[in-house]
PDB file of C-alpha atoms and ligand atoms in Angstrom:
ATOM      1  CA  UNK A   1      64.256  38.059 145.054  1.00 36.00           C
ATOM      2  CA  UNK A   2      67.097  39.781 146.316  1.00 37.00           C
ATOM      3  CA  UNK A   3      69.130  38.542 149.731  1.00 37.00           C
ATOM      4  CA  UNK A   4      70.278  35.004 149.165  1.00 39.00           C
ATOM      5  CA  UNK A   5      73.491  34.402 147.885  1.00 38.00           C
ATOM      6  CA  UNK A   6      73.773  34.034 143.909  1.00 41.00           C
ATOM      7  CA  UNK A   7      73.871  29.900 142.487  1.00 42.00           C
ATOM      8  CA  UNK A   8      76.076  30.883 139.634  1.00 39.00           C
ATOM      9  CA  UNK A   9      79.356  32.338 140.694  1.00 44.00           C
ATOM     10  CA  UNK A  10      81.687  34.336 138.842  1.00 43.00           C
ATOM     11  CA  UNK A  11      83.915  31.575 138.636  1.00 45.00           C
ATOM     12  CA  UNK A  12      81.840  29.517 136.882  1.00 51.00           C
ATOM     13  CA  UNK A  13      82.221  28.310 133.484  1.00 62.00           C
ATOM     14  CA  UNK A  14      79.988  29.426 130.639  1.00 71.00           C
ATOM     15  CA  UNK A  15      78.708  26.332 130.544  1.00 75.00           C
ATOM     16  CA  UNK A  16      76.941  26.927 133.406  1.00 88.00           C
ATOM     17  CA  UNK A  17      75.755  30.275 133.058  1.00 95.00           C
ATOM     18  CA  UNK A  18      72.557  31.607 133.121  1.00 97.00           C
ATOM     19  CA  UNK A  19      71.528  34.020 130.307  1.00 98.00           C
ATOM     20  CA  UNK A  20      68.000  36.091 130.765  1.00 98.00           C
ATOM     21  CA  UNK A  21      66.464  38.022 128.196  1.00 98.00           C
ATOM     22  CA  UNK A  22      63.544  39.950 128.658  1.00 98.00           C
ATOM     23  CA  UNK A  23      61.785  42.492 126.894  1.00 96.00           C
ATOM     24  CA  UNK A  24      58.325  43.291 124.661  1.00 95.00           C
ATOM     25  CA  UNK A  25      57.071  41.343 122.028  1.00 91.00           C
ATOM     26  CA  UNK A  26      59.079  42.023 118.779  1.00 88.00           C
ATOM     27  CA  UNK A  27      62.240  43.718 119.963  1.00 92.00           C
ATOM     28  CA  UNK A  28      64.192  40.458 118.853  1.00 91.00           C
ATOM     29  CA  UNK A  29      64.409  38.400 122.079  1.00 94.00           C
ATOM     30  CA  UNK A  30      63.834  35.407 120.169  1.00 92.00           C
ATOM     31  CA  UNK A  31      66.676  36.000 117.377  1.00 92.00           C
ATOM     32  CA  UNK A  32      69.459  37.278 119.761  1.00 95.00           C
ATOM     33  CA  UNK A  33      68.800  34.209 122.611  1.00 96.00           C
ATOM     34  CA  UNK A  34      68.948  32.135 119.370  1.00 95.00           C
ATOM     35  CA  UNK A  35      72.646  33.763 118.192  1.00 96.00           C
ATOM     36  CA  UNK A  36      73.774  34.397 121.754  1.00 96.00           C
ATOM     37  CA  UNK A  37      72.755  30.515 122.754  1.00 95.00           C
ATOM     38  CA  UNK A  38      74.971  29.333 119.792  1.00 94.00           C
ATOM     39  CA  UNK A  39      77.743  31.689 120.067  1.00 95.00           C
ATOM     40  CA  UNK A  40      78.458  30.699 123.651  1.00 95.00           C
ATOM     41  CA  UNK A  41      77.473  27.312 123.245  1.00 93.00           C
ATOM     42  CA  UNK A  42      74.127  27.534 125.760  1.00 94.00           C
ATOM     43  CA  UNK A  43      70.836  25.461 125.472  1.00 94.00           C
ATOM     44  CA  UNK A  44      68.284  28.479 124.356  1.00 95.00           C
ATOM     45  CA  UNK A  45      64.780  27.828 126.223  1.00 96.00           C
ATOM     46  CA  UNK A  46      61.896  30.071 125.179  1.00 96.00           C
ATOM     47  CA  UNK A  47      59.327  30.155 127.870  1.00 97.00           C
ATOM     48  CA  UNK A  48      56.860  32.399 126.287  1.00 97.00           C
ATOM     49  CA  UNK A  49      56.363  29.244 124.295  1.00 97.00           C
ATOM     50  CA  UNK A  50      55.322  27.751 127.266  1.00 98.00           C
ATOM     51  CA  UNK A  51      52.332  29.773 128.140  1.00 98.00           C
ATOM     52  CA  UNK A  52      51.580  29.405 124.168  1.00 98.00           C
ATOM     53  CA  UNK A  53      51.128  25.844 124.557  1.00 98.00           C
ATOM     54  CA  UNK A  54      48.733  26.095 128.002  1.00 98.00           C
ATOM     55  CA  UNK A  55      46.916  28.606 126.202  1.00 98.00           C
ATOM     56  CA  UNK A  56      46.300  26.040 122.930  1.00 98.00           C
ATOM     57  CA  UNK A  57      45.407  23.865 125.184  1.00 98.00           C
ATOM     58  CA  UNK A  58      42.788  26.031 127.339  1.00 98.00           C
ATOM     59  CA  UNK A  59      41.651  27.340 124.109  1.00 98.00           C
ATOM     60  CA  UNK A  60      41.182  23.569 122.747  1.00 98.00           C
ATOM     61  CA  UNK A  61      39.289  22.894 126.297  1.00 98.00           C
ATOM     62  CA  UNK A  62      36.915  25.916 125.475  1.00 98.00           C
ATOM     63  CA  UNK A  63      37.363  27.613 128.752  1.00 98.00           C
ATOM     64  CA  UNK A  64      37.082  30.939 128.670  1.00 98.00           C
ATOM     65  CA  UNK A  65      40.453  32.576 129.153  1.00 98.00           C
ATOM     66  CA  UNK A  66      39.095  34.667 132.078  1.00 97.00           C
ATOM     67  CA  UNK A  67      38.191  31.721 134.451  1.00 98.00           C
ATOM     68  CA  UNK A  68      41.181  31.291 136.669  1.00 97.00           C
ATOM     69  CA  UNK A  69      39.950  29.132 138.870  1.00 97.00           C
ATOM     70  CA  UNK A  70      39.609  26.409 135.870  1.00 98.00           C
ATOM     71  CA  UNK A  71      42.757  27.439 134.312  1.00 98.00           C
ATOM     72  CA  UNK A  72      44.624  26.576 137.558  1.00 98.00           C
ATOM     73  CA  UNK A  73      42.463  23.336 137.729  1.00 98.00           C
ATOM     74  CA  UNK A  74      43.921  22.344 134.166  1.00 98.00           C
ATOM     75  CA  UNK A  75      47.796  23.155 135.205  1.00 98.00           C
ATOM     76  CA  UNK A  76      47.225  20.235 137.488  1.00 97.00           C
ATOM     77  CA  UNK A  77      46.606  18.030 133.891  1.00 97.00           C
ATOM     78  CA  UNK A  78      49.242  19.596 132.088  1.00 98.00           C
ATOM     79  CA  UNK A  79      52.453  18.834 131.096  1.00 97.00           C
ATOM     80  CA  UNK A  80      55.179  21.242 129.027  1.00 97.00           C
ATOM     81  CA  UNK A  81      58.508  19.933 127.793  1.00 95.00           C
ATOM     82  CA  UNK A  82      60.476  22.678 125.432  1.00 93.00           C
ATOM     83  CA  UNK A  83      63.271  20.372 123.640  1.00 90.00           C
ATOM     84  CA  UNK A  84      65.892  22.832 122.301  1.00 82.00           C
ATOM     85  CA  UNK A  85      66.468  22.971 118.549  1.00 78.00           C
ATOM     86  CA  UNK A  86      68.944  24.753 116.077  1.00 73.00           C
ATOM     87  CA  UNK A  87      66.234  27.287 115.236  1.00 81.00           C
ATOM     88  CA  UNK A  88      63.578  27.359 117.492  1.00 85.00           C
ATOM     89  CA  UNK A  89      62.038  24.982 120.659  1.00 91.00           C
ATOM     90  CA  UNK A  90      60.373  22.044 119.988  1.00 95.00           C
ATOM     91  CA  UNK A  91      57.405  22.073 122.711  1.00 97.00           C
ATOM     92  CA  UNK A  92      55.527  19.193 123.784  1.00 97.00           C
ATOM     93  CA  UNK A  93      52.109  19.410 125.666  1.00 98.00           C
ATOM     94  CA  UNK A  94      51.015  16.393 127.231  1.00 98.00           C
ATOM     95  CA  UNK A  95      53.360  14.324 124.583  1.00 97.00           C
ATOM     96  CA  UNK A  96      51.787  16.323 121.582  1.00 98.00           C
ATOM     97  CA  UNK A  97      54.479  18.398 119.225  1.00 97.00           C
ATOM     98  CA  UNK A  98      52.379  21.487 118.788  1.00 98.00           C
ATOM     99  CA  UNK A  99      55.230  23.640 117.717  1.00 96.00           C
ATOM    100  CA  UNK A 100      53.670  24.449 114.819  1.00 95.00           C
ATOM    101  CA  UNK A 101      50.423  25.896 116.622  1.00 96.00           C
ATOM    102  CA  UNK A 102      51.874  28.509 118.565  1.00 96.00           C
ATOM    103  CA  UNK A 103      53.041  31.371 116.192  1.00 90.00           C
ATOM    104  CA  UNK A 104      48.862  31.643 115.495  1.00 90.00           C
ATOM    105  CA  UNK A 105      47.390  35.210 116.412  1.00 86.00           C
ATOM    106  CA  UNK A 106      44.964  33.812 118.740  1.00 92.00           C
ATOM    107  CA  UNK A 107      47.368  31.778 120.357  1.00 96.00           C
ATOM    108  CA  UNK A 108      49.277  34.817 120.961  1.00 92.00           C
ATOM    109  CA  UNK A 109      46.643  36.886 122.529  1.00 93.00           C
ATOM    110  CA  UNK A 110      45.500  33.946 124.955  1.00 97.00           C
ATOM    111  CA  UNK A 111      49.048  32.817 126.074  1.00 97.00           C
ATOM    112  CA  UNK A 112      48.959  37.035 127.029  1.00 95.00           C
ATOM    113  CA  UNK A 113      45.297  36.296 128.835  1.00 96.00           C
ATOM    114  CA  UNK A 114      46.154  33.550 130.841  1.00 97.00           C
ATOM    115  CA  UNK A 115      49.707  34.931 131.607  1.00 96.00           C
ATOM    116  CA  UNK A 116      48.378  37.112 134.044  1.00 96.00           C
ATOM    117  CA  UNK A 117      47.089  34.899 136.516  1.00 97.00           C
ATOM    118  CA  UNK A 118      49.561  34.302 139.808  1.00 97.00           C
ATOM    119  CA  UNK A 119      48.610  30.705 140.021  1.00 97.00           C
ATOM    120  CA  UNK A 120      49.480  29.932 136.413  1.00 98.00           C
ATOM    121  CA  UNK A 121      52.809  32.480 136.915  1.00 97.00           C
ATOM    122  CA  UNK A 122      53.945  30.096 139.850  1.00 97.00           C
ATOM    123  CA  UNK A 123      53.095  27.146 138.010  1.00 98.00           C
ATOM    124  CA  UNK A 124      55.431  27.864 134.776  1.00 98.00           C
ATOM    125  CA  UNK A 125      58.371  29.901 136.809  1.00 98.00           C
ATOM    126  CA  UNK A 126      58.506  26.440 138.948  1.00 98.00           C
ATOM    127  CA  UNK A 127      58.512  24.738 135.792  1.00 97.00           C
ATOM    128  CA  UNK A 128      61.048  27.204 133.845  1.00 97.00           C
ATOM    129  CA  UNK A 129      63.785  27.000 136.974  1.00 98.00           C
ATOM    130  CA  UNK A 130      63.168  23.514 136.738  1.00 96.00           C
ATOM    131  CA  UNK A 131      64.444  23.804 133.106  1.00 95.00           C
ATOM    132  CA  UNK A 132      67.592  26.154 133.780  1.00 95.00           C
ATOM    133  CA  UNK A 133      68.823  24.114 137.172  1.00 94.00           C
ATOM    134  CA  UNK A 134      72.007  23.097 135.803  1.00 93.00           C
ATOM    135  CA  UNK A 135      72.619  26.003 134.346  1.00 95.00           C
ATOM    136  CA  UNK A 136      74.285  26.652 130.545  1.00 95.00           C
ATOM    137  CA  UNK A 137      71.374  28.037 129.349  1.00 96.00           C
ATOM    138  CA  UNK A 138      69.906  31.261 127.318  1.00 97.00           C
ATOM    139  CA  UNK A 139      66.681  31.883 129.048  1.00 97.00           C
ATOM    140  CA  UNK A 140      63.792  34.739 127.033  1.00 97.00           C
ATOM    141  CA  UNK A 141      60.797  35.602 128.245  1.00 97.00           C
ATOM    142  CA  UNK A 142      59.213  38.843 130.282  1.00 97.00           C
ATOM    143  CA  UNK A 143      60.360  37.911 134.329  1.00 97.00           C
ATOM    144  CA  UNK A 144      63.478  35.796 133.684  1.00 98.00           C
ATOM    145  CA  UNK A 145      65.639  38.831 135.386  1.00 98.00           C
ATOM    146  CA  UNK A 146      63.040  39.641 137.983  1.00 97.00           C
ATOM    147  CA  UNK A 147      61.393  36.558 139.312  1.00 98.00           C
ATOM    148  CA  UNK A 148      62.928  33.201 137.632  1.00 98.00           C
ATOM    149  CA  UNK A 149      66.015  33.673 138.118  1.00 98.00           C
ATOM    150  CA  UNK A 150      66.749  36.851 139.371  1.00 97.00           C
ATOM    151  CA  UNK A 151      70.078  35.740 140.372  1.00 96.00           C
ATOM    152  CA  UNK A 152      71.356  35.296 136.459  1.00 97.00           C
ATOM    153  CA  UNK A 153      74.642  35.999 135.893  1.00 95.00           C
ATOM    154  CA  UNK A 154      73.808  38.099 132.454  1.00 97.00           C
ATOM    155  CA  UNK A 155      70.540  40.097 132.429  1.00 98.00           C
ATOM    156  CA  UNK A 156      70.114  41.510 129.148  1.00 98.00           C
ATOM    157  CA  UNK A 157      66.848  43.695 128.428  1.00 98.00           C
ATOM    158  CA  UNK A 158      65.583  43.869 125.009  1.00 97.00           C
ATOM    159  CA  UNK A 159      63.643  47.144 123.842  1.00 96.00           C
ATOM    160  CA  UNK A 160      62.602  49.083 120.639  1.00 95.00           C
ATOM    161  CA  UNK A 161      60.114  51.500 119.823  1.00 94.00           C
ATOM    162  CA  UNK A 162      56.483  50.252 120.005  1.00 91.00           C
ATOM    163  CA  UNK A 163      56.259  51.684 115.811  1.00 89.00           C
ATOM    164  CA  UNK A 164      59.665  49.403 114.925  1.00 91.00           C
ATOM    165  CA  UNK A 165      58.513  46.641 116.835  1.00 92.00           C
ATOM    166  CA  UNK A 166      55.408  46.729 114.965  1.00 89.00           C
ATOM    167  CA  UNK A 167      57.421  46.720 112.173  1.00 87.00           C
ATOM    168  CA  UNK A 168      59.171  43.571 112.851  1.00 86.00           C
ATOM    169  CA  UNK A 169      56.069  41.338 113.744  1.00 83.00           C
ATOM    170  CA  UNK A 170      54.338  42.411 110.397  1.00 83.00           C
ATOM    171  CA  UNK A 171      57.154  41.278 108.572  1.00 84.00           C
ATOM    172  CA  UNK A 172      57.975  38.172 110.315  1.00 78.00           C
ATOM    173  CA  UNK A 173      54.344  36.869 110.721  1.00 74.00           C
ATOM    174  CA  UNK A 174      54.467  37.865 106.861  1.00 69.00           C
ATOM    175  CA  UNK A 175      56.692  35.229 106.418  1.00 59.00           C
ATOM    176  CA  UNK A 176      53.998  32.541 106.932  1.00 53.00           C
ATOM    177  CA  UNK A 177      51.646  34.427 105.609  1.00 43.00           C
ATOM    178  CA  UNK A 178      48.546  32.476 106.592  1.00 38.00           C
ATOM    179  CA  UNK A 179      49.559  33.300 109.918  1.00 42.00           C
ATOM    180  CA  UNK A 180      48.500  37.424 109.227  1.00 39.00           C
ATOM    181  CA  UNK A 181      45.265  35.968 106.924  1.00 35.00           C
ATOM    182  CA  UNK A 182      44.028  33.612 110.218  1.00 33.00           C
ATOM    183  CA  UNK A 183      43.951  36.689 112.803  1.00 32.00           C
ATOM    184  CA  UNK A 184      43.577  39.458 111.158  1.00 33.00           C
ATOM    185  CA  UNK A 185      41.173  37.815 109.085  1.00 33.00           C
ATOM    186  CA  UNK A 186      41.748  40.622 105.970  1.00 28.00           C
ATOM    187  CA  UNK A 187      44.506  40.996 104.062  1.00 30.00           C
ATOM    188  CA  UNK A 188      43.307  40.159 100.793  1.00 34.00           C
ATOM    189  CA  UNK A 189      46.838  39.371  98.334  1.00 36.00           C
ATOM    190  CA  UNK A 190      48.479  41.980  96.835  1.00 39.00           C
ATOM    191  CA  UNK A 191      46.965  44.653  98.909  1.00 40.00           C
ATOM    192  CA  UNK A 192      49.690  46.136 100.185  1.00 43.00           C
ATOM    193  CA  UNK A 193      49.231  49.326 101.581  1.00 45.00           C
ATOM    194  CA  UNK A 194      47.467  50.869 104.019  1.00 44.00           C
ATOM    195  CA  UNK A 195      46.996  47.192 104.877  1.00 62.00           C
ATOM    196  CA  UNK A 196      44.284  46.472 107.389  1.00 57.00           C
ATOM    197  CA  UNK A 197      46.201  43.190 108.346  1.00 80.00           C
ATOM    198  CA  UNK A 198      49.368  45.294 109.587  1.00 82.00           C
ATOM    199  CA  UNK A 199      47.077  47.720 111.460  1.00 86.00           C
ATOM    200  CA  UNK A 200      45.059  44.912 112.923  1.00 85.00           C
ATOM    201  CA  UNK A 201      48.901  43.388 114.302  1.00 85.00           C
ATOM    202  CA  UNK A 202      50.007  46.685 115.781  1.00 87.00           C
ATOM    203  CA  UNK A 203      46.638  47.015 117.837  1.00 89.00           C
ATOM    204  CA  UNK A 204      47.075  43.276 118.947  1.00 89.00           C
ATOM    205  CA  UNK A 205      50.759  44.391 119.760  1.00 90.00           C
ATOM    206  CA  UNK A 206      49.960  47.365 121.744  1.00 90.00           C
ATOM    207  CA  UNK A 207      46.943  45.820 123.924  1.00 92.00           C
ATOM    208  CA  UNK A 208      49.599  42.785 124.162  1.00 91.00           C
ATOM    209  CA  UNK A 209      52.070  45.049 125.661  1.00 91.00           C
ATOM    210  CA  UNK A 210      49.643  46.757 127.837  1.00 92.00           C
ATOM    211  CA  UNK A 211      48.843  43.649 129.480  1.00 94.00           C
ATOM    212  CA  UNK A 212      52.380  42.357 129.776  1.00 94.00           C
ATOM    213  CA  UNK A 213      53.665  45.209 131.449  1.00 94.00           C
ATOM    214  CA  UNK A 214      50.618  46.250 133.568  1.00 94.00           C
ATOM    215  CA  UNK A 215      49.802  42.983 134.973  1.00 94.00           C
ATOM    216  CA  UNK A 216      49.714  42.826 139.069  1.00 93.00           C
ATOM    217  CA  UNK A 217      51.453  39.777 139.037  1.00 94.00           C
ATOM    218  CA  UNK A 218      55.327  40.334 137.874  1.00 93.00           C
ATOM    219  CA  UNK A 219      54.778  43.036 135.328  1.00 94.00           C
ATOM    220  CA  UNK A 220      57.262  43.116 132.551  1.00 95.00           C
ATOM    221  CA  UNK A 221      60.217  45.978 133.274  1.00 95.00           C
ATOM    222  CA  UNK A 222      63.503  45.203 133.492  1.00 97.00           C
ATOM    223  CA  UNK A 223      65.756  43.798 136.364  1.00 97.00           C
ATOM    224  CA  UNK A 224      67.681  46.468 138.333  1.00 97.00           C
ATOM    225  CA  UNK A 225      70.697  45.019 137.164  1.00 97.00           C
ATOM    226  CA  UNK A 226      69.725  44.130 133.600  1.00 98.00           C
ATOM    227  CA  UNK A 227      71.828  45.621 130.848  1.00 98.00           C
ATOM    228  CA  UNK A 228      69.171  47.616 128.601  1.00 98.00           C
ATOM    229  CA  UNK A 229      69.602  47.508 124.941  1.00 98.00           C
ATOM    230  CA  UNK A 230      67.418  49.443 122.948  1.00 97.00           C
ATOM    231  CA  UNK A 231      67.110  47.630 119.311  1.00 95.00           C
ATOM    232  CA  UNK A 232      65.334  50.624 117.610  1.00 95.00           C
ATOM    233  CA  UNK A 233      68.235  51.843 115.672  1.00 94.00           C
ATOM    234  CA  UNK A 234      70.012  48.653 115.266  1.00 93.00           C
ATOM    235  CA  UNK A 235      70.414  45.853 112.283  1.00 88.00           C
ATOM    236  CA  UNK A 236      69.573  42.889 113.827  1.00 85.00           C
ATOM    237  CA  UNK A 237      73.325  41.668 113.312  1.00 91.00           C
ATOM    238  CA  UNK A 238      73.964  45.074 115.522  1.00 95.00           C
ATOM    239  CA  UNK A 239      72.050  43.964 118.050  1.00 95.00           C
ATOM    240  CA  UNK A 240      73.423  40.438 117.917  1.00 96.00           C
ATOM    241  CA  UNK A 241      77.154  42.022 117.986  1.00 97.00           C
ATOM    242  CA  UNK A 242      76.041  44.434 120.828  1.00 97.00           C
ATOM    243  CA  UNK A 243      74.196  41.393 122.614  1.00 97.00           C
ATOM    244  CA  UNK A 244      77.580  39.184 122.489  1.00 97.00           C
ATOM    245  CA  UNK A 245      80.104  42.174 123.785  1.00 97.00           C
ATOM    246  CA  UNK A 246      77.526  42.560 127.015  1.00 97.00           C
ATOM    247  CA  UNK A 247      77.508  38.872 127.836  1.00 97.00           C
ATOM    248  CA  UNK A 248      81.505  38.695 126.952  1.00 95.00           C
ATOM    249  CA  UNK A 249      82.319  41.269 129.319  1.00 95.00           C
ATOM    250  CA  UNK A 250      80.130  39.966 132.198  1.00 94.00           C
ATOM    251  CA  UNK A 251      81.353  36.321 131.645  1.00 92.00           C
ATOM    252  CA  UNK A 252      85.192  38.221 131.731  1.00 91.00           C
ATOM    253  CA  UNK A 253      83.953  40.205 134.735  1.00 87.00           C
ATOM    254  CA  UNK A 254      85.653  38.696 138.080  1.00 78.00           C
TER     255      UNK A 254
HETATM  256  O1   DC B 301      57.485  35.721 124.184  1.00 61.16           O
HETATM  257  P1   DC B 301      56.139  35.390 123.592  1.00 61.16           P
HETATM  258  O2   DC B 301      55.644  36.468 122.670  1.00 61.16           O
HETATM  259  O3   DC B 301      56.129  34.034 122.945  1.00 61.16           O
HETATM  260  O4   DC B 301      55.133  35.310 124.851  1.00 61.16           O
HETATM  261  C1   DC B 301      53.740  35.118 124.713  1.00 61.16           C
HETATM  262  C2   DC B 301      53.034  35.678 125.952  1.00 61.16           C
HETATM  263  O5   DC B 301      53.370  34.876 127.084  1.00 61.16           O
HETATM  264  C3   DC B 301      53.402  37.101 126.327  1.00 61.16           C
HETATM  265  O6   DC B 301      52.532  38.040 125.732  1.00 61.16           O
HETATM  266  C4   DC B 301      53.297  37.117 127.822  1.00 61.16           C
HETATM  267  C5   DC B 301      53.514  35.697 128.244  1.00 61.16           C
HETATM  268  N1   DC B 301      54.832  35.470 128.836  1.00 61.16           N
HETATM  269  C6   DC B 301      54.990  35.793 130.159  1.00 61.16           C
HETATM  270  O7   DC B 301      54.065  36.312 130.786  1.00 61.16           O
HETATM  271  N2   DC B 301      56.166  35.510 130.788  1.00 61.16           N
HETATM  272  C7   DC B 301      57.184  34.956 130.115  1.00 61.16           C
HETATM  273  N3   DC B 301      58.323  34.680 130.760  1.00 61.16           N
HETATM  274  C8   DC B 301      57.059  34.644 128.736  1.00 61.16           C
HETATM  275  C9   DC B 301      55.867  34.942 128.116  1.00 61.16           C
END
């Protein structure tokens, strides 16, 4: 990770530049790749996406999400494509859209499942740097910094309190509602508070975080180098503003 000589140079144009995000689930990776990908004019790739869409597709194979051994079998049948959009990535598994399958609870917690696995983790960073070759790209995920391409020009990692985060995943899973209805199976309408659905997505936040950062197999923390922003305090358009004045200044840096 550290040693060889760095593929994007300081001379480089934006255009080529690689932008990694990482951070938790819900401290706005998704929003601020989105902004900083069209303020700079950068492809925005999503790879947690990625694992979403092997984990529909193990989940749709009914094996049980703690069988490596036939998890790595079915990388060998898979294939991923993430299309950049305007708003989000358009991901195809084996030629299917299934964009619209991934934001699902249970999709969630199995793309975390099978996430941990090293032979699955090799199989998708191949796949992500793959992806990012050429460069001009905002990259989000949890080991963009660290592992995929630890030699990115801008690091940027994305935090806020485990409560506000919480926050933030309520509301935006909220926003297709069925979305809260199909995991947490309870929220009956117009119960608003204390509601059982929001408890159910903080506990499915926390064990998701838990996993994600405790895994043995590139962990989620941040790169030594990454820039840390911490998102608690902060409007999103804050963050966004922040976000842009750290990659400004290391696109400006010589
Ligand atoms: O970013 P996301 O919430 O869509 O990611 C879903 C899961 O995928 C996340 O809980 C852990 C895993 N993931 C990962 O291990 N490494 C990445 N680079 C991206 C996601």
């Amino acid at each position: 990770m550290s040693g060889a000589a760095s593929p994007i140079r300081s001379t480089e144009s934006p255009r080529n530049t690689i932008v990694a995000i990482d951070g938790p689930a819900g401290a706005g990776k998704s929003t601020l790749a989105r902004h900083l990908a069209r303020h700079f004019g950068l492809l925005n790739l999503e790879t947690g996406a990625m694992y979403r869409a092997f984990a529909l597709k193990a989940l749709r194979a009914g094996i049980p999400l703690d069988d490596s051994r036939t998890l790595e079998r079915l990388t060998a049948e898979t294939t991923i494509r993430l299309e950049p959009g305007d708003e989000e990535n358009r991901v195809l598994l084996d030629g299917e859209d299934v964009t619209g399958f991934l934001r699902n609870p249970s999709i969630t917690d199995a793309a975390s499942r099978v996430s941990v696995f090293p032979a699955i983790r090799s199989w998708m960073v191949g796949l992500q740097q793959k992806l990012g070759a050429r460069g001009g790209i905002v990259m989000e995920g949890r080991d963009i910094g660290t592992v995929v391409f630890p030699h990115a020009r801008v690091k940027i990692f994305l935090d806020a309190a485990p409560e506000v985060r919480g926050q933030r995943r309520f509301e935006q899973l909220g926003q297709s509602g069925s979305d809260v209805t199909t995991t947490a199976e309870m929220a009956s309408p117009g119960d608003n508070s204390p509601s059982p659905a929001r408890e159910e997505i903080l506990r499915e936040l926390y064990a998701r975080d838990e996993r994600d950062r405790n895994r043995a197999d590139s962990p989620l923390r941040p790169a030594p180098d990454a820039v840390l922003l911490d998102s608690t305090a902060m409007s999103l358009e804050e963050a966004v503003r922040a976000a842009i004045a750290i990659v400004a200044a290391k696109l400006a840096a010589p």
